[in-house]
Amino acid sequence: MQTVCCICSQIGDTQPHMYVLSTRLDEVKGIGSALFAKLQRRGYTTVKDLALAVPLRYEDRSQTTDIADLAEGQLITVRGNITHARNFYKGRRSMQSATVSDKTGVVKLQWFNNPHIISSIKDGEEYFVSGTYNAKYKSLSQPTIERVFDRHGEKKENIHTGRLVPLYTTTIPLPQGTQRRILKEILNHLRIPTDLELEQMRLLEALNEIHFPTTADHVVAARERLALEELLTLIGRSRAIKKKWKELHTAPQFTIPKNHTDTIPDSIPFTLTGAQQRSIAEILGDISKNVPMNRLLIGDVGSGKTVVAGIACNLIAEQGQNSALVAPTKILATQHAQSLAKMFPHLPIALVTGGRKPLTIPTKPTLFVGTHAVINQLKHITPALIMYDEQHRFGVSQRSAALELEYMPHILTMSATPIPRSLMLTIFSHLQLSVIDEMPAGRKPTKTWLVPEKKRESSYHWLADELLTNKAQAIVVCPFIDPSEHLAFENVACATETFATMQQFMQEQHPELRLDLLHSRQKKKEQKSTIEALYAGEIDILITTPMVEVGLDLKRASVIVIESAERFGMASLHQLRGRVGRANQQGYCLLFSNAHNMTSKKRLETFSKENNGLKLAELDLTNRGSGDLFGTTQHGFSNLQFADWTNLELIGKAQKTFNKLPKHWKPLLREGVTQQADNMTLAN
Ligand code: ADP
Ligand code: MG
């Protein structure tokens, strides 16, 4: 292994060469075919892949310490002359040693199994030496060394020592030193022909500052530049989709009655809210055209998205075509099929679960409801409309399946995840938006309490009383199935233990209550019979995991207990809370948490006072420093590498910049982020 110089100076090549972002890594000096194969296996194929693999962190080796001032255990960098470099054996172990001295003292250097290092050292030359100091032996073990001056006596640009040094993730199959050298080689010869002069630094400079920063502030500025580039790419992508989409004239067209309330069948047992009716009108307006609909239907948990979707399907079936509803879980798919069958008794519904065998398609126009199994069958179903429920659960690959169709169907994506309007307008402009911002009349806000641990027993008595008096059901949710072996998760509640303790308590105190346990590691059969018993009202308290987050529509459920509530994102908590009080009875949400830090407590208190999902999202935005209220994994669009959805300021800046971009502008980060836009749509 070469330890000292940059690759090009070692090779002594004077031929000018250059790289662009799309250059394959095997064309980069210092990467042979074996190394390239390894990199490729991990997904690093082009210069861009490595250049965008930003450091995990930086080690500050910029300050040098006088040898006289070294202290035990400190990670230090000294600058001095290395002498006495030698190889020797200790038993069968190959060892290397040297000494480094400055004006104030001498320190021993030691390596194991690293004979190359000795041959690379020029005796008496000046080096930066970084490592951890051992005071007892007055030595540094396995230090990183790097010459201060190059062959010509010029001050070298250091990459391993004497500066902020980047440290990379170990998923890149390169030793840290090699990676730094390769990146230096790449960045020294990289050209970005379409690099734009913006208010910010150029992209090339940003990449240089990300890997080899001048100062910590430069890292911040560089990251912002990359974030901006990422947002510009997304905006560009979204606009392109929007344009292309408008040119499509492939979708089946339907005739819509003048008065859209005529599409609402009498079998629906309630009056639709104004917001539901407005959404229906918007959706029907879309499917009356042959330009495929690409609409997002957002509404808080329990706002009644299903019936809105059902009305579209019903009309489509009446006019002779199929539609498909894709749900994230089997439980949810089954429930959709059942509740839609009740509301639309004349609509043929087929439940599709599992299996890749071609479906037998009924002759009557049908609504197909299922999990991703439906997606596998799209070619057979040829739906006029595809609906995705709880869109944040879907991966890209599943969604792009519709692209294989010979026509473009109408697409409706339903989500309870509130997406700030500014984001929608700026970044996802290719999607139309319908918002159900009104709850069905009579719906009572769920009362939410943060219960201190010392009141656990009394809350159990209260729970028993509530269930017995109102013939109600309760759901208890724990983050884990089993106790975690990780120390960090020692106090996190798990379903099996909670079930055991609650079972014991209730048997002694309220033996008439029936408890059961449901989790994903149980046999499918067992899960199925538990769910059936639950719907049949044979279970009073269900102890389970977040698997029920979007899955249960129990009319009699009035209490949800969330254990270790601090472990859940706001969006998840809100989803869970939406599982109770669904038939206009008073719902209760009890939060237990043994988190002691103020941020978590405050977050849960905020949550217990606010019942509106959109408001919670806004609070999340205004409380930015306060942590990850809507943890990124909760979002339907989380795979951003640099930008941050909550940074509305940068998003605004990106929009302004985008509008000023010259015609020849091309998104430079293309593949990396475009998944994002695709994730929100099916177009390509
Ligand atoms: P979500 O938007 O969370 O998917 P659902 O569509 O599951 O909500 O509706 C929640 C419950 O509210 C269902 O039981 C549904 O039948 C009922 N519902 C929907 N719309 C209304 C309404 N306008 N009035 C009364 N109940 C309604
Ligand atoms: Mg729903």
XYZ file of C-alpha atoms and ligand atoms in Angstrom:
712
model
C 0.000 0.000 0.000
C 1.280 3.429 -0.851
C 1.173 5.695 2.082
C 2.724 8.947 1.206
C 2.178 10.705 -2.072
C -0.766 11.349 -4.279
C -1.099 8.744 -6.971
C -0.262 10.881 -9.924
C 2.991 12.138 -8.509
C 4.035 8.566 -7.683
C 3.237 7.330 -11.127
C 5.183 10.280 -12.406
C 2.767 10.741 -15.248
C 2.886 14.109 -16.887
C 0.229 13.379 -19.533
C -2.692 15.679 -18.893
C -5.836 13.727 -18.265
C -9.286 14.633 -17.086
C -12.415 13.083 -15.735
C -16.062 13.994 -15.993
C -18.806 12.866 -13.607
C -19.745 9.971 -15.845
C -16.186 8.629 -16.208
C -16.069 4.988 -15.203
C -13.970 4.403 -12.127
C -11.694 1.890 -13.890
C -10.441 4.764 -16.004
C -9.263 6.570 -12.896
C -5.549 6.306 -12.164
C -4.941 4.067 -9.197
C -8.037 1.910 -9.688
C -7.197 -1.441 -11.226
C -9.654 -3.983 -12.509
C -9.819 -5.957 -9.246
C -10.568 -2.866 -7.198
C -13.048 -1.672 -9.799
C -14.919 -4.980 -9.614
C -15.131 -4.605 -5.853
C -16.362 -1.026 -6.076
C -18.876 -1.917 -8.708
C -20.313 -4.665 -6.554
C -21.080 -2.035 -3.927
C -22.694 0.247 -6.453
C -19.782 2.604 -7.143
C -19.303 2.657 -10.893
C -18.647 6.222 -11.952
C -16.636 9.159 -10.727
C -19.892 10.716 -9.633
C -20.704 7.784 -7.335
C -17.483 8.285 -5.385
C -17.562 12.069 -5.528
C -21.039 12.115 -4.000
C -20.170 9.601 -1.304
C -19.698 12.375 1.215
C -17.608 11.838 4.333
C -19.379 10.612 7.442
C -17.342 13.055 9.463
C -14.037 14.882 9.588
C -11.171 14.480 11.955
C -9.469 17.693 12.881
C -5.805 17.104 12.258
C -5.198 20.703 11.372
C -3.621 21.750 14.655
C -0.136 20.493 15.340
C 1.064 19.947 18.889
C 4.586 20.332 20.247
C 5.928 16.965 21.322
C 6.644 18.362 24.786
C 2.914 19.075 25.202
C 1.581 15.632 24.268
C -0.869 14.120 26.738
C -1.932 10.531 27.269
C -4.691 9.191 25.036
C -5.032 12.297 22.897
C -5.464 12.148 19.182
C -2.750 14.522 18.005
C -0.775 15.647 15.000
C 2.893 16.557 15.336
C 5.169 18.014 12.714
C 8.753 16.844 12.841
C 11.598 14.977 11.214
C 11.425 11.213 10.969
C 14.588 9.180 11.496
C 15.603 5.623 12.411
C 12.951 3.971 10.278
C 13.418 0.208 10.374
C 11.816 -3.159 9.844
C 12.225 -5.928 12.388
C 10.579 -9.077 13.647
C 9.147 -9.734 17.054
C 8.670 -13.477 17.082
C 6.974 -14.036 13.743
C 5.394 -10.617 13.635
C 6.717 -8.052 11.244
C 7.079 -4.714 13.025
C 8.183 -1.265 11.971
C 9.454 1.605 14.013
C 10.843 5.092 13.612
C 11.256 8.244 15.652
C 9.919 11.684 15.051
C 11.411 14.747 16.657
C 10.652 18.423 16.754
C 12.371 21.217 18.671
C 10.656 20.156 21.884
C 11.156 16.396 22.030
C 11.182 12.922 20.540
C 8.425 10.314 20.117
C 8.570 6.697 18.984
C 6.384 5.521 16.100
C 5.249 1.936 15.767
C 3.467 -0.098 13.121
C 2.604 -3.750 12.647
C 2.819 -5.585 9.361
C 3.443 -2.492 7.324
C 6.903 -2.888 5.695
C 5.973 -0.510 2.845
C 5.813 2.371 5.214
C 9.495 2.060 5.991
C 10.529 2.022 2.347
C 8.414 5.129 1.750
C 10.050 7.146 4.522
C 12.844 9.508 3.520
C 15.198 9.610 6.472
C 15.454 13.015 8.080
C 12.585 14.556 6.083
C 9.813 16.550 7.651
C 6.436 14.843 8.149
C 3.019 15.346 9.667
C 2.317 12.453 12.022
C -1.200 11.800 13.373
C -2.113 9.233 15.983
C -3.056 8.599 19.589
C -0.344 9.298 22.139
C 0.706 6.661 24.648
C 2.477 8.484 27.488
C 3.877 5.368 29.177
C 5.854 4.289 26.113
C 6.215 7.826 24.742
C 4.925 6.448 21.450
C 2.301 6.617 18.737
C 0.916 3.316 17.538
C -0.071 2.877 13.853
C 0.149 6.608 13.115
C -0.748 8.155 9.760
C 2.219 9.978 8.258
C 2.448 12.354 5.371
C 5.330 14.421 4.016
C 5.149 18.150 4.519
C 7.014 18.975 1.289
C 6.870 17.268 -2.077
C 9.766 15.954 -4.165
C 10.569 19.405 -5.381
C 10.649 20.884 -1.926
C 7.320 22.642 -2.409
C 4.721 22.603 0.383
C 2.439 19.676 -0.460
C -1.323 19.803 -0.331
C -1.905 17.368 2.456
C -4.841 15.018 2.438
C -4.258 12.666 5.377
C -2.820 14.942 8.042
C -2.279 18.569 8.977
C -5.888 19.506 8.062
C -9.546 18.544 8.430
C -9.377 14.965 7.245
C -12.449 13.215 5.799
C -13.511 9.841 7.143
C -15.786 7.687 4.993
C -18.309 4.977 5.568
C -16.858 1.492 5.596
C -19.447 0.332 3.061
C -17.084 1.745 0.450
C -14.570 -1.071 -0.015
C -11.493 1.143 0.189
C -9.067 1.795 3.013
C -9.538 5.390 4.209
C -6.116 6.486 2.970
C -6.636 4.982 -0.479
C -10.040 6.570 -0.760
C -8.621 9.971 0.047
C -5.889 9.545 -2.529
C -8.300 8.393 -5.208
C -10.658 11.259 -4.475
C -7.803 13.742 -4.602
C -6.786 12.314 -7.965
C -10.384 12.553 -9.188
C -10.997 16.070 -7.916
C -7.687 17.351 -9.254
C -8.713 16.314 -12.754
C -12.484 16.654 -12.667
C -14.256 18.915 -15.159
C -17.918 19.819 -14.913
C -18.687 21.492 -18.231
C -22.172 22.705 -17.274
C -21.187 23.877 -13.796
C -23.213 26.989 -13.113
C -22.157 30.244 -11.625
C -24.839 30.697 -8.978
C -24.797 32.880 -5.912
C -23.275 29.874 -4.208
C -19.958 28.231 -4.909
C -19.620 26.184 -8.062
C -20.396 22.502 -7.862
C -16.789 21.544 -8.513
C -15.648 23.720 -5.646
C -18.379 22.259 -3.455
C -17.169 18.726 -4.152
C -13.615 19.780 -3.330
C -14.734 21.397 -0.092
C -16.839 18.385 0.889
C -13.894 16.026 0.636
C -10.984 18.289 1.459
C -12.441 21.245 3.322
C -10.564 24.455 3.914
C -12.545 25.046 7.119
C -15.625 23.606 8.802
C -17.647 26.555 7.477
C -16.713 25.572 3.957
C -18.253 22.144 4.586
C -21.540 23.787 5.519
C -21.513 25.969 2.418
C -20.579 23.020 0.223
C -23.386 20.884 1.591
C -25.830 23.683 0.940
C -24.639 23.881 -2.647
C -25.164 20.135 -3.080
C -28.576 20.380 -1.429
C -29.487 23.151 -3.830
C -28.333 21.070 -6.772
C -30.454 18.214 -5.515
C -33.548 20.378 -5.208
C -32.943 21.882 -8.653
C -32.759 18.374 -10.037
C -36.037 17.449 -8.380
C -37.784 20.572 -9.571
C -36.481 19.976 -13.071
C -37.627 16.402 -12.970
C -41.057 17.303 -11.688
C -41.550 19.951 -14.383
C -40.423 17.513 -17.066
C -42.907 14.917 -15.874
C -45.618 17.534 -15.769
C -44.929 18.544 -19.349
C -44.734 14.986 -20.606
C -47.835 14.037 -18.688
C -49.854 16.761 -20.359
C -48.882 15.364 -23.738
C -50.196 11.910 -22.881
C -53.645 11.218 -24.218
C -53.814 7.577 -23.354
C -56.137 7.362 -20.409
C -59.676 6.031 -20.641
C -62.291 8.788 -20.533
C -65.487 8.674 -18.515
C -68.763 10.502 -18.729
C -69.491 12.472 -15.620
C -73.023 13.500 -14.677
C -73.579 17.245 -14.538
C -74.321 17.073 -10.884
C -71.565 15.002 -9.344
C -73.692 14.189 -6.286
C -75.584 11.858 -8.646
C -72.564 9.572 -8.446
C -73.024 9.047 -4.720
C -75.070 5.872 -4.200
C -77.857 5.760 -1.605
C -76.129 2.796 0.013
C -73.626 5.124 1.648
C -74.880 5.459 5.217
C -73.640 8.981 5.908
C -73.531 12.430 4.375
C -70.221 13.257 2.762
C -68.342 16.240 4.112
C -67.839 19.287 1.941
C -64.172 18.440 1.584
C -65.014 14.908 0.451
C -67.446 16.239 -2.125
C -64.922 18.730 -3.404
C -62.308 15.988 -3.753
C -64.791 13.792 -5.609
C -65.564 16.609 -8.027
C -61.826 17.130 -8.639
C -61.174 13.454 -9.257
C -64.176 13.005 -11.532
C -63.150 16.109 -13.454
C -59.771 14.492 -14.070
C -61.070 11.134 -15.272
C -63.442 12.803 -17.668
C -60.351 13.669 -19.714
C -58.000 11.396 -21.619
C -54.965 13.034 -20.042
C -54.160 10.630 -17.223
C -54.907 11.899 -13.743
C -51.926 12.141 -11.412
C -53.450 13.275 -8.165
C -52.550 13.112 -4.515
C -55.455 12.880 -2.064
C -54.355 14.010 1.357
C -56.566 13.746 4.404
C -56.009 13.146 8.055
C -56.560 9.686 9.493
C -60.288 9.053 9.593
C -61.165 11.909 7.248
C -62.793 9.437 4.879
C -60.532 8.955 1.874
C -61.768 5.447 1.103
C -65.291 6.411 0.172
C -63.973 9.118 -2.138
C -61.865 6.559 -3.961
C -64.796 4.139 -3.973
C -67.070 6.592 -5.757
C -64.592 6.930 -8.616
C -64.275 3.134 -8.912
C -68.019 2.719 -8.816
C -68.517 5.118 -11.701
C -65.686 3.511 -13.667
C -67.241 0.058 -13.207
C -70.640 1.349 -14.273
C -68.988 2.485 -17.468
C -67.442 -0.896 -18.103
C -63.857 -0.684 -16.808
C -61.738 -2.175 -14.046
C -59.875 -0.333 -11.353
C -57.274 -1.333 -8.767
C -56.721 -0.330 -5.163
C -53.330 -1.115 -3.699
C -52.938 -1.222 0.080
C -49.730 -1.567 2.070
C -50.822 -4.540 4.181
C -53.023 -7.561 3.801
C -55.099 -6.536 6.801
C -55.806 -3.189 5.250
C -56.598 -4.649 1.838
C -59.093 -7.046 3.386
C -60.711 -4.240 5.307
C -60.972 -2.006 2.271
C -62.641 -4.823 0.359
C -65.145 -5.357 3.170
C -66.027 -1.759 3.859
C -66.229 -0.863 0.161
C -68.504 -3.864 -0.422
C -70.853 -2.473 2.228
C -70.876 1.050 0.833
C -71.072 -0.055 -2.818
C -73.173 -3.250 -2.905
C -73.462 -3.143 -6.724
C -69.729 -2.817 -7.305
C -68.036 -6.187 -7.965
C -64.926 -6.369 -5.751
C -62.153 -8.954 -5.963
C -59.590 -9.376 -3.223
C -56.169 -10.210 -4.609
C -53.701 -11.589 -2.117
C -50.450 -13.273 -3.023
C -49.609 -15.419 -5.989
C -48.120 -14.575 -9.337
C -50.382 -16.841 -11.340
C -52.333 -14.837 -13.889
C -55.663 -13.824 -12.406
C -58.885 -14.988 -13.903
C -60.500 -11.710 -14.754
C -64.263 -11.614 -14.215
C -66.347 -10.546 -17.178
C -68.094 -7.892 -15.118
C -66.078 -4.709 -14.554
C -64.461 -5.094 -11.145
C -62.522 -3.247 -8.487
C -59.423 -5.284 -7.569
C -58.240 -4.700 -4.035
C -55.012 -6.101 -2.683
C -51.421 -5.655 -1.654
C -48.537 -5.504 -4.142
C -49.964 -8.738 -5.546
C -52.301 -6.441 -7.457
C -49.333 -4.687 -9.010
C -48.001 -7.981 -10.303
C -51.323 -8.484 -12.061
C -51.729 -5.066 -13.634
C -51.232 -6.422 -17.145
C -54.196 -8.728 -16.678
C -56.373 -6.283 -14.809
C -55.728 -3.358 -17.201
C -57.283 -0.901 -14.770
C -58.491 2.502 -15.896
C -57.603 3.840 -12.457
C -54.937 2.719 -10.005
C -55.204 3.943 -6.428
C -52.431 3.681 -3.904
C -53.418 3.896 -0.277
C -50.941 5.221 2.296
C -48.446 6.013 -0.372
C -45.461 6.295 1.939
C -45.301 2.543 2.252
C -44.521 1.898 -1.362
C -41.170 1.473 -2.966
C -40.228 2.716 -6.371
C -40.017 -0.666 -8.033
C -43.559 -1.603 -7.168
C -44.909 1.636 -8.449
C -43.103 1.641 -11.746
C -44.834 -1.632 -12.664
C -47.643 0.404 -14.204
C -45.156 1.717 -16.728
C -45.268 -1.634 -18.458
C -48.856 -1.042 -19.439
C -49.505 -0.028 -23.014
C -51.545 2.938 -21.912
C -51.219 5.272 -18.977
C -53.977 4.776 -16.416
C -55.316 7.428 -14.069
C -53.422 7.482 -10.797
C -54.715 8.496 -7.400
C -52.391 8.372 -4.424
C -53.935 8.606 -0.973
C -51.962 9.662 2.040
C -52.440 10.816 5.587
C -48.938 12.283 5.608
C -49.444 16.003 5.437
C -47.160 17.561 2.892
C -46.736 21.305 3.268
C -48.377 23.111 0.396
C -45.246 25.087 -0.414
C -43.412 21.814 -1.004
C -46.160 20.551 -3.243
C -46.211 23.691 -5.323
C -42.455 23.898 -5.675
C -41.112 20.417 -5.822
C -43.967 18.149 -6.739
C -45.650 20.448 -9.184
C -46.442 17.525 -11.459
C -48.989 16.247 -8.950
C -52.461 17.669 -8.539
C -53.576 17.971 -4.974
C -56.890 17.314 -3.244
C -57.081 17.903 0.477
C -59.763 16.582 2.812
C -59.353 19.124 5.571
C -62.607 18.428 7.368
C -63.563 15.572 9.641
C -66.943 13.802 9.347
C -69.536 15.475 11.550
C -69.817 14.142 15.060
C -66.251 12.878 15.124
C -64.803 13.651 18.551
C -61.123 14.465 18.881
C -59.265 11.640 20.584
C -58.329 12.607 24.136
C -54.607 12.084 24.516
C -52.790 11.797 27.826
C -49.174 11.374 28.702
C -49.454 8.995 31.681
C -46.700 8.978 34.322
C -45.383 5.528 35.170
C -46.635 5.734 38.748
C -50.188 5.949 37.458
C -49.880 2.815 35.343
C -51.952 0.618 37.665
C -54.710 3.155 38.137
C -54.808 3.703 34.374
C -55.273 -0.058 33.908
C -58.257 0.064 36.264
C -59.635 3.019 34.319
C -59.093 1.107 31.085
C -60.937 -1.955 32.386
C -63.811 0.242 33.490
C -64.025 1.998 30.120
C -63.980 -1.284 28.201
C -66.573 -2.969 30.393
C -68.958 -0.015 30.628
C -68.926 0.838 26.933
C -68.376 -2.680 25.572
C -65.319 -1.217 23.905
C -61.980 -2.563 22.731
C -58.427 -1.393 23.390
C -55.203 -1.697 21.434
C -51.816 -1.645 23.146
C -48.873 -0.907 20.878
C -45.234 -1.647 21.735
C -42.245 -0.753 19.546
C -40.699 -4.211 19.698
C -41.948 -7.811 19.669
C -39.320 -9.188 22.043
C -36.949 -7.560 24.512
C -33.976 -6.118 22.689
C -30.506 -7.364 23.474
C -29.097 -3.945 22.756
C -28.267 -1.958 25.829
C -29.529 1.179 24.144
C -33.006 -0.338 23.849
C -33.097 -1.865 27.297
C -36.094 0.170 28.399
C -38.089 -0.050 25.210
C -41.362 -1.897 25.712
C -41.990 -5.120 23.830
C -45.263 -6.820 23.022
C -44.531 -10.254 24.521
C -43.556 -8.883 27.944
C -46.293 -6.267 28.025
C -48.788 -8.981 27.173
C -47.525 -11.176 30.029
C -47.674 -8.430 32.654
C -51.015 -7.044 31.536
C -52.479 -10.530 31.316
C -51.421 -11.215 34.879
C -52.734 -7.908 36.159
C -56.091 -8.266 34.455
C -56.522 -11.891 35.501
C -56.185 -10.803 39.088
C -58.133 -7.563 38.887
C -60.551 -7.813 35.975
C -60.747 -11.470 34.961
C -63.694 -10.855 32.642
C -61.419 -9.063 30.145
C -59.963 -11.124 27.321
C -56.451 -10.269 26.124
C -54.554 -11.461 23.100
C -51.230 -10.934 21.366
C -50.620 -10.184 17.687
C -47.293 -9.733 15.955
C -45.649 -10.412 12.645
C -43.508 -13.333 13.824
C -46.539 -15.440 14.693
C -47.699 -18.010 12.163
C -49.915 -16.468 9.472
C -52.752 -18.759 10.543
C -52.486 -17.610 14.135
C -52.441 -13.963 13.073
C -55.489 -14.519 10.923
C -57.517 -16.146 13.669
C -56.549 -13.389 16.134
C -57.706 -10.726 13.698
C -60.948 -12.581 13.109
C -61.537 -12.893 16.840
C -60.813 -9.207 17.179
C -63.408 -8.217 14.585
C -65.863 -10.677 16.103
C -65.477 -8.836 19.414
C -63.987 -11.843 21.172
C -60.916 -9.912 22.254
C -61.094 -6.878 24.533
C -57.452 -5.859 24.648
C -55.053 -6.509 21.819
C -51.346 -6.198 22.543
C -49.398 -5.701 19.362
C -46.684 -3.795 17.450
C -46.864 -0.866 15.008
C -48.029 -3.364 12.387
C -51.541 -2.035 13.098
C -50.572 1.535 12.298
C -52.587 1.727 9.126
C -54.310 -1.572 9.430
C -57.275 -1.641 11.759
C -60.765 -0.283 11.408
C -62.389 -1.548 14.588
C -65.661 0.222 15.154
C -65.640 -0.538 18.881
C -62.038 0.411 19.619
C -62.006 3.405 21.928
C -58.635 3.253 23.661
C -55.133 3.011 22.269
C -52.220 2.644 24.653
C -48.812 3.435 23.203
C -45.830 2.114 25.120
C -42.386 3.754 24.806
C -44.148 6.460 22.858
C -40.929 8.455 22.448
C -39.789 5.811 19.969
C -42.457 6.787 17.443
C -42.431 9.672 15.008
C -45.299 12.153 15.243
C -46.814 10.853 12.042
C -46.861 7.301 13.379
C -48.328 8.392 16.694
C -51.015 10.271 14.845
C -51.771 7.274 12.648
C -51.998 5.040 15.695
C -54.306 7.468 17.442
C -56.511 7.340 14.363
C -57.277 3.690 15.105
C -59.760 4.581 17.856
C -63.014 6.498 18.105
C -63.848 5.648 14.512
C -67.597 5.304 15.128
C -68.090 8.687 16.760
C -67.587 7.371 20.282
C -65.066 9.199 22.479
C -61.574 7.877 21.761
C -58.630 7.896 24.171
C -54.924 7.680 23.573
C -52.661 6.869 26.526
C -48.973 7.493 26.071
C -46.370 5.873 28.283
C -42.790 6.958 28.029
C -39.722 6.632 30.160
C -37.743 9.072 28.086
C -36.147 11.596 30.370
C -34.882 14.158 27.935
C -36.881 17.337 27.642
C -37.184 17.275 23.868
C -38.971 13.931 23.883
C -41.243 14.973 26.713
C -42.099 18.264 25.081
C -42.768 16.532 21.815
C -45.207 14.106 23.436
C -46.888 16.922 25.325
C -47.297 18.874 22.101
C -48.740 15.779 20.502
C -51.213 15.235 23.327
C -52.579 18.765 22.925
C -52.922 18.844 19.130
C -55.355 16.645 17.214
C -54.876 17.980 13.731
C -52.330 16.162 11.590
C -51.666 19.167 9.388
C -51.116 21.397 12.406
C -48.708 18.818 13.818
C -46.801 18.958 10.563
C -46.657 22.737 10.730
C -45.465 22.622 14.319
C -42.819 20.258 13.159
C -41.652 22.795 10.636
C -41.550 25.691 13.067
C -39.761 23.634 15.707
C -36.949 22.643 13.477
C -34.128 22.442 15.961
C -36.283 20.386 18.273
C -35.494 17.114 16.671
C -36.980 14.812 14.189
C -40.683 15.203 14.860
C -41.630 13.615 11.609
C -38.614 11.357 11.381
C -37.547 11.271 7.777
C -38.532 7.637 7.510
C -42.092 8.718 8.153
C -42.199 10.771 5.030
C -43.288 9.373 1.761
C -40.310 11.017 0.217
C -37.341 10.440 2.368
C -34.504 9.551 0.065
C -32.892 12.919 -0.189
C -29.174 12.843 0.230
C -28.349 16.469 0.923
C -31.449 18.589 1.140
C -33.849 18.635 4.046
C -37.586 18.818 3.500
C -38.042 21.068 6.451
C -35.652 23.683 5.119
C -38.302 25.766 3.410
C -35.877 28.630 2.985
C -33.582 26.593 0.789
C -36.568 25.193 -1.075
C -37.697 28.745 -1.827
C -34.216 29.635 -2.967
C -34.147 26.577 -5.205
C -37.372 27.614 -6.876
C -36.095 31.129 -7.549
C -32.816 29.766 -8.869
C -34.579 27.244 -11.061
C -36.575 29.944 -12.791
C -33.366 31.775 -13.680
C -31.470 28.769 -14.969
C -30.135 29.011 -18.514
C -31.643 26.732 -21.167
C -28.563 24.540 -21.418
C -28.763 23.629 -17.734
C -28.756 19.920 -17.087
C -29.366 18.330 -13.711
C -26.014 17.003 -12.610
C -27.144 14.668 -9.898
C -29.673 12.999 -12.126
C -29.846 9.326 -11.215
C -29.142 9.893 -7.561
C -32.252 11.840 -6.748
C -34.709 11.371 -9.530
C -36.114 8.332 -7.791
C -37.610 10.884 -5.490
C -39.840 12.418 -8.096
C -40.589 9.028 -9.569
C -41.615 7.845 -6.173
C -44.372 10.401 -6.247
C -45.668 9.324 -9.593
C -45.549 6.554 -12.113
C -44.358 8.442 -15.099
C -40.942 8.043 -16.506
P -59.101 7.436 6.080
O -59.144 8.780 5.455
O -58.253 7.400 7.287
O -58.756 6.362 5.088
P -61.595 6.046 6.145
O -61.914 6.211 4.708
O -61.115 4.722 6.588
O -60.584 7.163 6.604
O -62.871 6.505 6.991
C -62.882 6.376 8.375
C -64.252 6.007 8.872
O -65.137 7.102 8.701
C -64.857 4.852 8.108
O -65.501 4.015 9.018
C -65.839 5.535 7.151
O -66.905 4.697 6.836
C -66.288 6.736 7.971
N -66.686 7.908 7.180
C -66.113 8.362 6.044
N -66.718 9.498 5.623
C -67.677 9.790 6.531
C -68.634 10.838 6.647
N -68.713 11.822 5.761
N -69.467 10.807 7.714
C -69.371 9.819 8.613
N -68.510 8.808 8.564
C -67.657 8.782 7.540
Mg -57.378 4.936 4.856
